CSV table of C-alpha atoms and ligand atoms in Angstrom, one decimal:
chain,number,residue,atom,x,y,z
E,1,UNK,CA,115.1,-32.0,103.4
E,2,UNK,CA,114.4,-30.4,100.0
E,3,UNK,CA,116.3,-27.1,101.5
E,4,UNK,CA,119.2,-29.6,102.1
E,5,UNK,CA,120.1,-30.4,99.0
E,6,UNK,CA,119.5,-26.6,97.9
E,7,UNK,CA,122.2,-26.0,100.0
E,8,UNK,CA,124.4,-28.6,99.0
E,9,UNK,CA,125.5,-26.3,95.9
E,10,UNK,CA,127.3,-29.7,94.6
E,11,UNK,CA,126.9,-29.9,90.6
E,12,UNK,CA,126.5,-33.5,89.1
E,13,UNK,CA,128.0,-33.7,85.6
E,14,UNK,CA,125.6,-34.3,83.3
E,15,UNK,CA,126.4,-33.9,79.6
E,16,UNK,CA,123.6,-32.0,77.5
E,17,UNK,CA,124.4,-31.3,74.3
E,18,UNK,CA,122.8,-28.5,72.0
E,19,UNK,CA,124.1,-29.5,67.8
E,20,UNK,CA,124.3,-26.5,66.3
E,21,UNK,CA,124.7,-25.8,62.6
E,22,UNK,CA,127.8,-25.1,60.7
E,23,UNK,CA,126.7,-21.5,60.0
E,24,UNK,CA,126.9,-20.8,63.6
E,25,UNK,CA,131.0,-21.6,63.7
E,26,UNK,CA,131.7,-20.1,60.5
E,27,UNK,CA,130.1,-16.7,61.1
E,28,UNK,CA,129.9,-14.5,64.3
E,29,UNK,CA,127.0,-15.2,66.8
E,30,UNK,CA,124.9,-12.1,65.5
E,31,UNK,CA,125.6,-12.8,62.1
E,32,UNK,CA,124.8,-16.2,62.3
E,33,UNK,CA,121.3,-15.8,63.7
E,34,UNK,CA,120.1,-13.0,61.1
E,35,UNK,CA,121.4,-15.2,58.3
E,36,UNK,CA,119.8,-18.2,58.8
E,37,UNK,CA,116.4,-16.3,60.5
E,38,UNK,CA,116.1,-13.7,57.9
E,39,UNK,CA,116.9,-15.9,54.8
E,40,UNK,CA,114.3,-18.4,56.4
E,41,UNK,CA,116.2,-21.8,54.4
E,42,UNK,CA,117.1,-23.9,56.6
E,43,UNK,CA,116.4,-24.9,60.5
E,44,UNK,CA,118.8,-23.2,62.9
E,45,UNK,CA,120.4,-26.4,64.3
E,46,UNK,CA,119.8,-29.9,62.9
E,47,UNK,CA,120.3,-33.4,64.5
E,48,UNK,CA,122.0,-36.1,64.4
E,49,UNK,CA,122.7,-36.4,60.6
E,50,UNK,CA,123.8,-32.8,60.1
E,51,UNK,CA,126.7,-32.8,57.9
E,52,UNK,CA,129.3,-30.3,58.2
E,53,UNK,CA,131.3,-29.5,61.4
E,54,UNK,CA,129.6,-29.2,64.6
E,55,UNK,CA,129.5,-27.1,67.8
E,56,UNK,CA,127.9,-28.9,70.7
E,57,UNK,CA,127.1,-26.9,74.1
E,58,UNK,CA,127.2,-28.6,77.2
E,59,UNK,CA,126.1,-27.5,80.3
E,60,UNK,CA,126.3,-29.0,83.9
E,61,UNK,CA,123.7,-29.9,85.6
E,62,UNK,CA,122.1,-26.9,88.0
E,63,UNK,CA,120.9,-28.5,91.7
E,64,UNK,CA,118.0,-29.0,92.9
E,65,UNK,CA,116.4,-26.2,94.4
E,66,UNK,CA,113.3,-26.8,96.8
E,67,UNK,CA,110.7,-24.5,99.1
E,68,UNK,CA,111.9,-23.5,102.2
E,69,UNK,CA,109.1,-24.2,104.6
E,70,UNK,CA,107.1,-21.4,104.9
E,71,UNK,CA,106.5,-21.6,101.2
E,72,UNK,CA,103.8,-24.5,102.0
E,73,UNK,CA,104.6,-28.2,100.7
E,74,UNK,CA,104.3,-28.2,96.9
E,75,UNK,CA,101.6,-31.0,95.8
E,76,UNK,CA,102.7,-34.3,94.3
E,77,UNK,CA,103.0,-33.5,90.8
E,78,UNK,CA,104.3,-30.6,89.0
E,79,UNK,CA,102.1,-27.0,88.8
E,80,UNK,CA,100.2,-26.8,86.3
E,81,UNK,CA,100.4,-23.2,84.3
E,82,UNK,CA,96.9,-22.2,85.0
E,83,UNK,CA,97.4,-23.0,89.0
E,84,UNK,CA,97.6,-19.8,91.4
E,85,UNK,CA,99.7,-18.7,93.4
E,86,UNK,CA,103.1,-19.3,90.8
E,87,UNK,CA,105.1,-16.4,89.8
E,88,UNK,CA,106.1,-16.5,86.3
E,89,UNK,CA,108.8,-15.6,84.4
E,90,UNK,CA,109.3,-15.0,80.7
E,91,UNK,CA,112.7,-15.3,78.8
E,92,UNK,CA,114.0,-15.7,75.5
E,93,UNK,CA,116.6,-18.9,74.6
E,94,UNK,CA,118.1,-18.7,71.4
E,95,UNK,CA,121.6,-20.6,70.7
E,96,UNK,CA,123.6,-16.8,71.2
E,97,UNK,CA,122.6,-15.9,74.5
E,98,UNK,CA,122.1,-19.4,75.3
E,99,UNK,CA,124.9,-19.5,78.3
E,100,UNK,CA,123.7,-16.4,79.6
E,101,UNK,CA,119.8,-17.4,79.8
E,102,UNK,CA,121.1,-20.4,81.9
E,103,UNK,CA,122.8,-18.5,84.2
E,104,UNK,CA,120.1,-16.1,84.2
E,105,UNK,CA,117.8,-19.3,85.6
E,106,UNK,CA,120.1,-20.1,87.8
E,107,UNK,CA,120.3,-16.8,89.7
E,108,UNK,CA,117.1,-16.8,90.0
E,109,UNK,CA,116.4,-20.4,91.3
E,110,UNK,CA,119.2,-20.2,93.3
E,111,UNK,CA,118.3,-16.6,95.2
E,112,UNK,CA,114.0,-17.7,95.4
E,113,UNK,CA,112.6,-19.0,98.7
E,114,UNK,CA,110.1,-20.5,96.9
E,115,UNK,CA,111.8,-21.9,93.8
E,116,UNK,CA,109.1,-24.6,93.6
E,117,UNK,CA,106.5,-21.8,92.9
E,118,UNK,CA,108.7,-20.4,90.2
E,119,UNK,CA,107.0,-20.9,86.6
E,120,UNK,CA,109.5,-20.2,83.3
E,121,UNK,CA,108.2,-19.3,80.0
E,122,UNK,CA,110.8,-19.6,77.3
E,123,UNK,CA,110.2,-17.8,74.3
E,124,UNK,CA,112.1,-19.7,71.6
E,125,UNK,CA,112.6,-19.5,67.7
E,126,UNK,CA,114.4,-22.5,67.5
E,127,UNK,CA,113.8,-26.8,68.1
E,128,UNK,CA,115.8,-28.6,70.7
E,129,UNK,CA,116.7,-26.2,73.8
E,130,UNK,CA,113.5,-27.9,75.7
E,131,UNK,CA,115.4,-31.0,76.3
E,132,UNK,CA,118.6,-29.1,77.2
E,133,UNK,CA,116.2,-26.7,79.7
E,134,UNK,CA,115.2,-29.5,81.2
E,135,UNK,CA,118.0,-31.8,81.8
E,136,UNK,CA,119.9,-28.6,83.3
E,137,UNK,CA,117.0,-27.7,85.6
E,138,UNK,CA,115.7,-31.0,87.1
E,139,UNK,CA,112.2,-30.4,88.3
E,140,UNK,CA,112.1,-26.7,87.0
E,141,UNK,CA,108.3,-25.7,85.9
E,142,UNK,CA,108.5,-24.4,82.5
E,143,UNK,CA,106.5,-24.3,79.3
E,144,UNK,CA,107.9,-23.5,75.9
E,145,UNK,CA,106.8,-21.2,73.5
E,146,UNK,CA,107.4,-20.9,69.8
E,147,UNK,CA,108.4,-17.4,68.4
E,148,UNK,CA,107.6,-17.4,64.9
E,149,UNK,CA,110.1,-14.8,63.4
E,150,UNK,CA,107.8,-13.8,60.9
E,151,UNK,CA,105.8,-12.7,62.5
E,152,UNK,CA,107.9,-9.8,62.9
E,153,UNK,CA,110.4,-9.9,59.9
E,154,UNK,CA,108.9,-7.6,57.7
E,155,UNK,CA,108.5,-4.9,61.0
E,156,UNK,CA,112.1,-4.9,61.8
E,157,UNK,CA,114.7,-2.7,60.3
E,158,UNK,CA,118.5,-2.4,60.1
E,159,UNK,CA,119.5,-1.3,63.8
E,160,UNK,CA,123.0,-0.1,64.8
E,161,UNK,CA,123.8,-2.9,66.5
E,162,UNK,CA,122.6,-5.9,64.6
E,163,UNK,CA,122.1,-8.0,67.6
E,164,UNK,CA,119.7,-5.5,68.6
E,165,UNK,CA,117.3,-6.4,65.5
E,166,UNK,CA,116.9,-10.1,66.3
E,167,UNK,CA,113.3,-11.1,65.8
E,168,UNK,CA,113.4,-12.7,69.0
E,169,UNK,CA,114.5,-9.7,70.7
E,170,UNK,CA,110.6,-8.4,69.5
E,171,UNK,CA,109.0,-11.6,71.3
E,172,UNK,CA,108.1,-9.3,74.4
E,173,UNK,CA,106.0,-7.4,72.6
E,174,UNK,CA,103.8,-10.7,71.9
E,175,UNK,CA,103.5,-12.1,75.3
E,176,UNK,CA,99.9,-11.2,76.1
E,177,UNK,CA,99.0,-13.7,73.1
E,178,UNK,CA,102.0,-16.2,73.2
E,179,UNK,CA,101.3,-17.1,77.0
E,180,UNK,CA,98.2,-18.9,78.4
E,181,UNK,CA,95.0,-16.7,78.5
E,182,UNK,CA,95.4,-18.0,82.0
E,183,UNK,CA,98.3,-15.7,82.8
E,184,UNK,CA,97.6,-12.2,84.4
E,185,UNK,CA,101.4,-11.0,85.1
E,186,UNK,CA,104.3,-12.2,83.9
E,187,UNK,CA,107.9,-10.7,84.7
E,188,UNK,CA,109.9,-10.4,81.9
E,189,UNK,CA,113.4,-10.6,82.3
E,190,UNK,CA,116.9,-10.5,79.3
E,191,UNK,CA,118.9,-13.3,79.0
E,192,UNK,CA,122.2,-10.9,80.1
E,193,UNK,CA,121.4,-10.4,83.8
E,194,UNK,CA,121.4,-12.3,86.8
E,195,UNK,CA,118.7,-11.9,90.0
E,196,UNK,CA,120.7,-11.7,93.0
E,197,UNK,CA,117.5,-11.5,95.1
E,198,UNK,CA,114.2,-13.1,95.8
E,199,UNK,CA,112.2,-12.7,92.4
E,200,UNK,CA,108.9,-13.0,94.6
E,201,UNK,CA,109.5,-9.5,95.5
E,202,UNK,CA,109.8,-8.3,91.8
E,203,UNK,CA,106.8,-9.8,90.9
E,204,UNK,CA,104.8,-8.4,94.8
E,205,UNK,CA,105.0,-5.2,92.8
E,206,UNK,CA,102.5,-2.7,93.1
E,207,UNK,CA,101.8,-1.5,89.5
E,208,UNK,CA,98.4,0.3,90.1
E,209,UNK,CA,96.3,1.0,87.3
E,210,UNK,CA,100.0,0.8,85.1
E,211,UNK,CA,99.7,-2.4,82.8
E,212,UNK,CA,103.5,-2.4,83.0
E,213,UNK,CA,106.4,-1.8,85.3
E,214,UNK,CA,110.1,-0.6,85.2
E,215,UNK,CA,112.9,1.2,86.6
E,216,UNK,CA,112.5,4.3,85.2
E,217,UNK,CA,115.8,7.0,84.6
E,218,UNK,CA,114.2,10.1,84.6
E,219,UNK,CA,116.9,12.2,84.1
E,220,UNK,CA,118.2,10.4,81.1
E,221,UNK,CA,118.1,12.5,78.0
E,222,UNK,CA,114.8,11.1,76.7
E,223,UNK,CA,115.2,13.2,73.4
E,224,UNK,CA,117.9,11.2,71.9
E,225,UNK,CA,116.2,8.1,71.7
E,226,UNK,CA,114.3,9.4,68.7
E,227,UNK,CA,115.8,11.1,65.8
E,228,UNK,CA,115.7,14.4,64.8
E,229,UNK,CA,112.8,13.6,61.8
E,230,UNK,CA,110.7,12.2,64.6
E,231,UNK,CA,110.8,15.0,66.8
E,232,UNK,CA,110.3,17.5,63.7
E,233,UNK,CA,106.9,15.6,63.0
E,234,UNK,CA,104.8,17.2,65.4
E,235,UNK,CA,102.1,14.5,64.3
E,236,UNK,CA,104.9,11.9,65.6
E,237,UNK,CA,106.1,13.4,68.4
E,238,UNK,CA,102.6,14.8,69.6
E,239,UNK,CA,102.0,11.3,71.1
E,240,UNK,CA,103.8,12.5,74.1
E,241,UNK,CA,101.8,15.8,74.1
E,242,UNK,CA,100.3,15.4,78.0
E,243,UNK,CA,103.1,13.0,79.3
E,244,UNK,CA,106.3,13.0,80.9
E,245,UNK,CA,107.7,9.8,79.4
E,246,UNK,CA,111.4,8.9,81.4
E,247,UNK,CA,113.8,6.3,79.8
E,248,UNK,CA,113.4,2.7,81.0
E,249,UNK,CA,115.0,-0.6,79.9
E,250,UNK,CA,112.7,-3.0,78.3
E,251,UNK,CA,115.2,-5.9,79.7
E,252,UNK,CA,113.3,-6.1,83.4
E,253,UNK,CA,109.4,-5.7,83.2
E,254,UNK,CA,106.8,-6.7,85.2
E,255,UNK,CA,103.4,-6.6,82.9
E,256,UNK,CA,99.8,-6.9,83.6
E,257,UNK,CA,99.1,-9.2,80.4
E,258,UNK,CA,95.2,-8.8,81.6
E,259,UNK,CA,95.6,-5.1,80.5
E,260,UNK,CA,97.6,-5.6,78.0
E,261,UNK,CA,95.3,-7.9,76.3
E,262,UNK,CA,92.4,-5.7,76.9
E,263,UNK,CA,93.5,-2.6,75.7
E,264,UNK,CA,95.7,-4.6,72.6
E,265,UNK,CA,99.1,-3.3,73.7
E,266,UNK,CA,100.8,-5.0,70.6
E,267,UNK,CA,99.0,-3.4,68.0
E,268,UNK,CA,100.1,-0.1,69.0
E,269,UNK,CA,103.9,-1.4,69.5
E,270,UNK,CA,102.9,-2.6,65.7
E,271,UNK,CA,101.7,0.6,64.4
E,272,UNK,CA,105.0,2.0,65.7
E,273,UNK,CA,107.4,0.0,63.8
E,274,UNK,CA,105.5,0.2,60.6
E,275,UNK,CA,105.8,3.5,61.2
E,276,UNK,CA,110.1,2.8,62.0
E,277,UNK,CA,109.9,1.2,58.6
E,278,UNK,CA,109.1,4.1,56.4
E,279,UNK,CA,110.4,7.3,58.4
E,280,UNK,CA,113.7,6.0,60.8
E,281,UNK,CA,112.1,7.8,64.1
E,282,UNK,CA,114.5,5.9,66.2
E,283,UNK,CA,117.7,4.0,66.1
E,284,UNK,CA,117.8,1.1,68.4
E,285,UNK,CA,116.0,-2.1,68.6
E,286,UNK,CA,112.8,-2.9,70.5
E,287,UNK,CA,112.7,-0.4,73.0
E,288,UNK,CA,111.8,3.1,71.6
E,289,UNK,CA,108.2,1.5,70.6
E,290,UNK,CA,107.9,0.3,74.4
E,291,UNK,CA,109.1,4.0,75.4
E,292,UNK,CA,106.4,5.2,72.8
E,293,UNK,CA,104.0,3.1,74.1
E,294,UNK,CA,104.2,3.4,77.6
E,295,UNK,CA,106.5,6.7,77.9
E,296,UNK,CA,104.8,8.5,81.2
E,297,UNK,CA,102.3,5.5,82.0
E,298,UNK,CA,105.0,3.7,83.5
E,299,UNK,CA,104.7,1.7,87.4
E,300,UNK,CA,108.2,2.8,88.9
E,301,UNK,CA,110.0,0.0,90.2
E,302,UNK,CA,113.0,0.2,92.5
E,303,UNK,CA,116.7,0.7,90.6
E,304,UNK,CA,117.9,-1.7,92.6
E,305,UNK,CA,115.9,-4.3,90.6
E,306,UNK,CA,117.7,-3.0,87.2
E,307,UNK,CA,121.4,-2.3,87.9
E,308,UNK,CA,122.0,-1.7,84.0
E,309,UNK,CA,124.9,-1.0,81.3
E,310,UNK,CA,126.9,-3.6,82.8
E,311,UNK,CA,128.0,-4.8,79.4
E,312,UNK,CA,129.7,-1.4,78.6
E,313,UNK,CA,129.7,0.9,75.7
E,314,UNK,CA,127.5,0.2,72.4
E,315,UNK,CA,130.7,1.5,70.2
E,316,UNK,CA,133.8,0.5,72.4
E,317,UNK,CA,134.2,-2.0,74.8
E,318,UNK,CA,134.3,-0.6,78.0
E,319,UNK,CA,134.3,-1.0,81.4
E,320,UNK,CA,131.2,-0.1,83.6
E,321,UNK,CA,130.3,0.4,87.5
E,322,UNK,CA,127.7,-0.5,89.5
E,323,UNK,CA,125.2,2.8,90.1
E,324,UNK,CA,125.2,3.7,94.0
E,325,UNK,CA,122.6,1.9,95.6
E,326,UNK,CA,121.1,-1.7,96.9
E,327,UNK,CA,121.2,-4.5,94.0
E,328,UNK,CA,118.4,-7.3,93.3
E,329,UNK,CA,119.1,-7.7,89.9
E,330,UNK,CA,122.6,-7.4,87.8
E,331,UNK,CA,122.3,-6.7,83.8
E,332,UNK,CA,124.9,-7.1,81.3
E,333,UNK,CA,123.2,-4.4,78.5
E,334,UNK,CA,125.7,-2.9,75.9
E,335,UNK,CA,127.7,-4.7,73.8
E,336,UNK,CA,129.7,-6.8,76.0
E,337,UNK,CA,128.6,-10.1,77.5
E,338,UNK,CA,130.4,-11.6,80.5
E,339,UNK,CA,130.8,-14.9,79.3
E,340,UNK,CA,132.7,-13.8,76.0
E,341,UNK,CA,134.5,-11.4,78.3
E,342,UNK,CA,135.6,-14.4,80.7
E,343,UNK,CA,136.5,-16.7,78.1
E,344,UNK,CA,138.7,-14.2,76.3
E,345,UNK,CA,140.3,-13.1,79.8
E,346,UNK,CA,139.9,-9.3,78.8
E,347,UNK,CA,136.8,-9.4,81.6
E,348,UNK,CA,135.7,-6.0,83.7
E,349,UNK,CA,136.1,-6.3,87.3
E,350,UNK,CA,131.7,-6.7,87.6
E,351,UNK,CA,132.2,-10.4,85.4
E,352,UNK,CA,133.6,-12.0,88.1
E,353,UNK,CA,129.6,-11.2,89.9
E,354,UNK,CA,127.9,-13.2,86.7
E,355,UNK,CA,130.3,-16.0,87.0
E,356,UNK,CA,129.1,-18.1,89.8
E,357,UNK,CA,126.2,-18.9,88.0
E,358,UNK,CA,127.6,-20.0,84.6
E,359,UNK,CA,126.8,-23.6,84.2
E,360,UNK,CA,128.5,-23.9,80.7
E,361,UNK,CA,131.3,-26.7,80.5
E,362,UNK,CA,132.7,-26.5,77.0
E,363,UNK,CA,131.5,-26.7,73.6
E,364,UNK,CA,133.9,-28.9,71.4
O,401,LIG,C1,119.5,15.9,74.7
O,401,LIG,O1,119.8,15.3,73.5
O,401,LIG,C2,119.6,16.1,72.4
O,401,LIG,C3,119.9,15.3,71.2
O,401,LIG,O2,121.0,14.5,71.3
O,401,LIG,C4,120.4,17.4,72.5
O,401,LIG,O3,120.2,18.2,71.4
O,401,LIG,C5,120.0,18.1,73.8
O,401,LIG,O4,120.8,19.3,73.9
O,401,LIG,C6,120.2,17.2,75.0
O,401,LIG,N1,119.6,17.9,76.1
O,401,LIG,C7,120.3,17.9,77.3
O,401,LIG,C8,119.5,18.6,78.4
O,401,LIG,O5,121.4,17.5,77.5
């Protein structure tokens, strides 16, 4: 019966309603998060009460989305987060990527066998999107976690793409200690991307004695993720003395937080960006300490599981296509985002792929 109304695909209207602060209209979305984060005043988004205009997000409601049979008959209440047998899922909601985080749930409810044994961990930096989570999702599992941006403010410098240095964007480096001790693996997944396959066979992955796992793009040109001082310091670059690191995108991981905790993964990520902060060794965001990190002492993971670059060029907006092969998992990395590409009809031909899963209405 529960499989019935997965397939009915029929969305109720439900009004939920995120109140977001005048910053947000008056600047654009990446400048509105660093100013508000990095000058640490005032609360993102206030309540009722807020003077000023407002923006207010709604989203429809998603449908319910129950086991199939052979995924055994889920017990009366809800899981708890400690219970076996769940596969869990970390992602980030902030108010930007907010749309795209939503569809990214839905994908992945809507494509599970076992959506009932699906367990979400959302990483957040600001108040307010629990209620919205949850009156999108009915009966979704989730837990939310607060990001303190901090934590990470004085370890993050001036990017080329701004968006790229949003402190949240640095919460996957903290998941062994944001999640329950109780979690041994968690897949962490960008809020740009939609799973167009069963997660359960993402998380099934085999990672050996490899506390994480990736796509990996060997034939990328690793060298130009660093800059030119880096490589020079042969103290710097001599970390990769002994490995063959390959290019991988931080935005679909599968971690062993067991390992992670144990060998104290973060601190070394740390160490990195301290080290960012005083020498420049690399120009994006949060992903040449993972390469730095893990470089060569990767799990491979199937491509098919990371179809990347979707969201075209970091300096033009551009156009990609899909890489040859079988897709699981759809990601919208570059500057352009489907839904801003959708809603100011300039979309690429691949947009029209995230679309069935948008559950935005309007904001007004
Ligand atoms: C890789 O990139 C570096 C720096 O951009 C460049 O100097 C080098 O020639 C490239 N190597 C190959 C094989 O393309």
């Amino acid at each position: 019966m529960l499989w019935i109304s997965r397939l009915s695909g029929f969305f109720s209207a439900a009004m939920m309603m995120v109140v977001l602060s005048p910053s947000f209209q008056t600047f654009p979305p990446a400048e509105a998060i660093r100013s508000s984060q990095m000058d640490g005043a005032s609360p993102r988004h206030g309540g009722v009460g807020n003077s000023g205009p407002l923006l207010q997000l709604s989203f429809r409601r998603a449908p319910v989305f129950g086991n199939a049979r052979e995924c055994g008959v889920p017990g009366q209440s809800r899981p708890g987060v400690c219970d076996p047998g769940l596969v869990h899922v970390a992602i980030t909601l902030d108010l930007v990527y907010l749309r795209g985080s939503i569809a990214a749930i839905h994908s992945i409810l809507q494509h599970s066998r076992c959506p009932e044994s699906l367990f979400f961990h959302f990483l957040v930096s600001d108040t307010g999107l629990e209620t919205l989570v949850a009156s999108t999702f009915p009966n979704l599992n989730f837990k939310v976690y607060y990001f303190d941006p901090d934590l990470v403010k004085d370890l993050i410098s001036t990017s080329v793409r701004q968006a790229l240095e949003q402190p949240l964007n640095h919460a996957r480096n903290y998941l062994a200690d944001l999640l329950e001790p109780c979690i041994g693996r968690v897949i962490y997944l960008d809020s740009d991307l939609v799973v167009v396959d069963d997660i359960s066979k993402l998380w099934d992955t085999d990672l050996g004695t490899k506390t994480i796992g990736a796509p990996e793009y060997c034939h990328a040109n690793f060298t130009r993720y660093f800059t030119d001082s880096f490589w020079s310091n042969k103290q710097l670059s001599g970390t990769f003395s002994g490995r063959r690191p390959c290019y991988f995108n931080t935005g679909v991981m599968v971690i062993d937080l067991r390992k992670w905790r144990h060998v104290g993964y973060t601190k070394r990520i740390e160490r990195w960006m301290e080290i960012q902060k005083r020498e420049r060794i690399y120009e994006l965001g949060s992903l040449p300490p993972f390469l730095l990190v893990f470089g060569g002492h990767v799990a491979p993971i199937e491509h098919r599981w990371n179809q990347h670059g979707l969201g075209g060029d970091n300096v033009r907006g551009s156009c990609r296509d899909l890489h040859p092969g079988p897709i699981s998992l759809l990601h919208w990395s570059g500057s352009g985002k489907p839904w801003l590409r959708l809603d100011s009809k300039h979309q690429c031909p691949l947009d029209v792929l995230w679309a069935p899963y948008d559950l935005y209405l309007r904001s007004f």
